[in-house]
Amino acid sequence: MNKALLSIIEEHEEILLLPHVSPDGDTLGSTFALNAYLKRLGKKTHVVLNDDVPSNLMFLVDDHLHKEADYDALNATPTLVFAIDSSDPGRLDSRQKYLEGRVSVCIDHHITNTKYCDHNYVTPEASSTGEVLYELLFTDDMTVPMEIASAIYVAILMDTGSFRYSNTSSRTMEIVARLFSAGIDYVDLNIAVYQNVPIDKFRFTNMVLSTLELSHDNQVGFIYITEEMLAAAGLSMQDTDGIIENIRDIASIEVALFAREVSPNVFKASARSKRFYDVATFCLDFGGGGHVRAAGCTIKGSLSDVRNQLLSAIEL
Ligand SMILES: [Mn+2]
């Protein structure tokens, strides 16, 4: 355990944890791993999140999770707040209000992290926030409690694309070995995370993939979803997470782009690259950010405006 972090935790009895908007496996796995750890120390904890948790990650969640309005009605009095896997306060939406007047700690691995908390544990070399958290809480001679090991495994698994991406290091695999030694049921976890797609989401995914447009000598693939398409399918934006990865799987593709309409004429664009293209810089030019191989931004305009802006900004 990191001594500086432990001494911060020791000074507080009631603690708030904040995962980022559009929660993924890393932010949720890391949040609930830390939540379990804090509970073991006898702390009173709360997790506040406005967005829905994806159905395949619901198993990570416990009854400490609240929506902002429900949590506010509790009149809880935490004095310490953790921001998890969130590079800037915007990733916490309206919940960034909880940083005010409390001791704040950020645990993250985004190179774009703005160090907006009182204490910032940010390791850009780490594959995931799960990996950063492991290094903060444990040493390799310690046995990691099973429920914590399972949650950290999911965090690392999902942010490394199942250990396929270049952020996977020998240290990542050493940590995973420690998690295996803790006795986690990794087959069960892999099935829960990946082989657990509801049939309506599967059919919807195929519909979104059918919007594929190739450009730049077939090296760029663009897909989209409008609010109308989503409403017709009766699904939420959360159900579109991960669809973009299918585009990157195409042999000729270097850059995959996915424009999602989050409100009328406002699109959230996700970008993924395979070998060399820096999508973090690409998205930064649109006011967004992220990692070199996975980044995002928000663009206003009609679908065709947004498509044109994205495709004309790419030089390959
Ligand atoms: Mn992450």
XYZ file of C-alpha atoms in Angstrom, residues 13-291:
279
model
C -14.343 7.763 7.838
C -16.856 8.418 5.053
C -15.664 8.315 1.462
C -17.226 9.032 -1.937
C -16.120 7.325 -5.159
C -16.806 8.739 -8.631
C -16.380 6.695 -11.830
C -16.409 8.567 -15.147
C -19.384 9.198 -17.442
C -20.220 6.448 -19.961
C -18.662 3.984 -17.535
C -16.415 1.234 -18.892
C -14.798 -1.825 -17.344
C -11.744 0.071 -16.153
C -13.570 2.826 -14.289
C -16.152 0.440 -12.790
C -13.692 -2.339 -11.959
C -11.298 0.131 -10.340
C -14.069 1.929 -8.450
C -15.564 -1.240 -6.989
C -12.136 -2.726 -6.236
C -11.312 0.410 -4.240
C -14.789 0.369 -2.688
C -14.235 -3.227 -1.486
C -10.805 -2.297 -0.157
C -12.171 0.696 1.775
C -15.010 -1.378 3.218
C -12.417 -3.858 4.495
C -10.780 -0.940 6.308
C -14.150 -0.266 7.957
C -14.906 2.877 5.988
C -18.389 4.014 5.045
C -18.492 4.392 1.250
C -20.751 5.669 -1.512
C -20.434 5.404 -5.292
C -22.300 8.026 -7.325
C -22.944 7.681 -11.059
C -25.682 9.144 -13.251
C -25.219 6.932 -16.315
C -26.520 3.379 -16.418
C -24.043 0.584 -15.888
C -23.711 -1.647 -18.995
C -25.570 -4.930 -18.412
C -22.402 -7.049 -18.750
C -20.731 -5.087 -15.929
C -23.637 -5.095 -13.466
C -22.009 -7.946 -11.556
C -19.301 -5.528 -10.367
C -21.810 -3.225 -8.704
C -22.957 -3.414 -5.088
C -25.602 -1.545 -3.099
C -23.262 1.398 -2.509
C -24.107 2.705 -6.019
C -26.504 5.655 -6.253
C -27.666 8.163 -8.858
C -26.793 11.751 -7.989
C -30.319 12.812 -6.934
C -30.848 9.719 -4.747
C -27.443 10.175 -3.176
C -28.079 13.866 -2.426
C -31.292 12.876 -0.634
C -29.223 10.730 1.745
C -27.508 13.853 3.115
C -24.299 11.864 3.409
C -21.227 13.619 4.789
C -18.103 12.180 3.147
C -14.927 14.174 3.674
C -12.811 12.381 1.055
C -13.675 11.885 -2.617
C -11.996 9.710 -5.250
C -12.195 10.463 -8.990
C -11.458 7.220 -10.836
C -10.094 6.891 -14.401
C -11.211 10.469 -15.129
C -8.736 12.730 -16.929
C -10.555 15.999 -16.215
C -13.538 17.259 -14.174
C -15.756 17.126 -17.273
C -15.571 13.324 -17.109
C -17.490 13.588 -13.817
C -20.411 15.597 -15.321
C -22.427 17.469 -12.651
C -20.844 15.288 -9.951
C -17.729 17.429 -10.088
C -19.539 19.546 -7.454
C -18.521 16.879 -4.906
C -14.842 17.836 -5.305
C -15.550 21.194 -3.655
C -14.852 21.460 0.062
C -13.568 17.886 0.358
C -10.159 16.291 0.117
C -9.959 14.926 -3.428
C -7.833 12.137 -4.869
C -7.584 11.236 -8.545
C -6.429 7.767 -9.621
C -5.902 7.590 -13.378
C -3.660 6.607 -16.304
C -4.642 9.141 -18.987
C -1.694 11.153 -20.292
C -4.100 14.074 -20.733
C -4.965 14.145 -16.997
C -5.208 17.761 -15.806
C -4.263 16.996 -12.144
C -7.459 18.649 -10.915
C -7.570 16.940 -7.503
C -5.667 17.711 -4.280
C -3.728 14.471 -4.721
C -3.209 12.965 -8.178
C -1.965 9.421 -8.678
C -1.596 9.373 -12.455
C 0.609 6.823 -14.247
C 0.404 7.266 -18.031
C 2.603 4.178 -18.597
C 0.054 1.946 -16.874
C -2.340 -0.050 -19.060
C -5.327 0.950 -16.990
C -6.478 2.597 -13.803
C -6.894 -0.959 -12.496
C -3.141 -1.395 -12.820
C -2.452 1.959 -11.084
C -4.780 0.939 -8.268
C -3.068 -2.443 -7.829
C 0.314 -0.712 -7.462
C -1.149 1.715 -4.904
C -2.916 -0.900 -2.774
C -0.683 -3.976 -2.971
C 2.819 -5.341 -3.229
C 3.539 -8.608 -5.022
C 4.088 -10.506 -1.774
C 0.524 -9.775 -0.631
C -2.497 -11.953 -1.368
C -5.163 -9.857 -3.073
C -8.668 -10.538 -1.709
C -10.688 -12.373 -4.344
C -13.436 -9.772 -4.919
C -10.827 -7.038 -5.315
C -8.706 -9.207 -7.625
C -11.742 -9.967 -9.834
C -12.641 -6.281 -10.190
C -9.040 -5.249 -10.976
C -8.821 -8.080 -13.517
C -11.917 -6.775 -15.353
C -10.420 -3.262 -15.346
C -7.128 -4.418 -16.882
C -8.774 -6.927 -19.243
C -11.087 -4.365 -20.822
C -8.644 -1.443 -21.119
C -6.040 -3.674 -22.805
C -8.581 -5.183 -25.213
C -7.901 -8.552 -23.587
C -4.127 -7.901 -23.583
C -4.025 -7.144 -27.326
C -3.162 -3.423 -27.207
C 0.306 -1.892 -26.912
C -0.465 -0.589 -23.414
C -0.075 -4.206 -22.207
C 3.358 -4.467 -20.574
C 5.308 -7.225 -18.866
C 4.292 -5.535 -15.615
C 0.640 -5.779 -16.648
C 1.045 -9.525 -17.056
C 2.884 -9.850 -13.723
C -0.037 -8.152 -12.017
C -2.500 -10.417 -13.811
C -0.440 -13.387 -12.585
C -0.890 -12.096 -9.023
C -4.643 -11.843 -9.633
C -4.709 -15.431 -10.949
C -2.843 -16.477 -7.781
C -5.618 -14.842 -5.781
C -7.898 -17.510 -7.261
C -10.108 -15.432 -9.548
C -12.445 -17.339 -11.869
C -11.141 -15.692 -15.038
C -13.103 -17.934 -17.401
C -16.321 -16.949 -15.662
C -15.294 -13.269 -15.726
C -14.404 -13.430 -19.443
C -17.799 -14.959 -20.251
C -19.639 -12.385 -18.111
C -17.860 -9.504 -19.850
C -17.665 -10.667 -23.474
C -19.932 -13.634 -24.187
C -23.036 -12.181 -22.662
C -24.594 -10.017 -25.416
C -28.415 -9.729 -25.327
C -29.909 -10.783 -28.669
C -31.564 -7.385 -29.296
C -28.221 -5.665 -28.816
C -26.565 -8.151 -31.159
C -29.081 -7.398 -33.935
C -28.752 -3.659 -33.287
C -24.958 -3.894 -33.524
C -25.298 -5.447 -36.950
C -27.561 -2.571 -38.024
C -25.039 0.050 -36.880
C -22.189 -1.813 -38.579
C -24.181 -1.724 -41.825
C -23.735 2.098 -41.909
C -20.029 1.531 -42.611
C -18.419 3.892 -45.105
C -14.790 3.352 -46.117
C -12.481 6.174 -47.216
C -8.774 7.031 -47.520
C -7.985 3.914 -49.569
C -10.120 1.821 -47.218
C -7.867 2.764 -44.293
C -10.586 4.800 -42.549
C -13.966 3.371 -41.564
C -16.860 5.592 -40.454
C -20.052 4.395 -38.769
C -22.831 6.336 -37.091
C -25.968 6.123 -34.979
C -28.694 8.748 -34.744
C -31.097 9.309 -31.853
C -33.907 8.165 -34.160
C -32.184 4.807 -34.874
C -31.581 4.301 -31.187
C -35.171 5.100 -30.228
C -36.480 2.732 -32.907
C -34.401 -0.070 -31.422
C -35.525 0.758 -27.872
C -31.932 0.772 -26.645
C -29.724 3.278 -24.826
C -26.487 4.920 -25.936
C -24.697 2.599 -23.529
C -25.628 -0.307 -25.809
C -23.467 1.167 -28.572
C -20.254 0.946 -26.514
C -17.671 -1.321 -28.096
C -19.265 -1.426 -31.551
C -16.396 0.616 -32.975
C -13.922 -2.153 -32.146
C -15.501 -4.286 -34.894
C -14.477 -1.696 -37.495
C -10.856 -1.720 -36.391
C -10.854 -5.504 -36.935
C -11.110 -4.995 -40.729
C -7.783 -5.803 -42.434
C -7.366 -2.527 -44.348
C -8.411 -0.247 -41.471
C -6.020 2.033 -39.597
C -8.611 4.437 -38.153
C -12.159 3.645 -37.045
C -14.605 6.508 -36.400
C -18.011 6.263 -34.726
C -20.358 9.273 -34.523
C -23.141 8.904 -31.963
C -25.911 11.480 -31.732
C -26.323 12.196 -28.001
C -28.801 15.066 -28.403
C -30.233 16.705 -31.555
C -27.278 17.684 -33.784
C -24.714 16.928 -31.088
C -22.488 13.938 -31.807
C -20.071 12.129 -29.580
C -17.301 10.870 -31.833
C -15.103 7.946 -30.873
C -11.843 7.223 -32.688
C -9.696 4.093 -32.648
C -6.452 3.362 -34.465
C -4.559 0.148 -35.055
C -0.842 0.703 -35.643
C 0.401 4.274 -36.057
C -2.258 6.994 -36.240
C -2.474 9.242 -33.143
C -6.190 9.628 -32.413
C -5.499 11.478 -29.116
C -4.052 14.434 -31.075
C -6.798 14.079 -33.686
C -9.514 14.353 -31.018
C -7.689 17.137 -29.162
C -8.161 19.308 -32.270
C -11.927 18.878 -31.766
C -11.687 19.725 -28.050
C -11.597 16.108 -26.882
C -8.819 13.765 -25.826
C -7.848 10.279 -24.743
C -5.178 7.768 -25.635
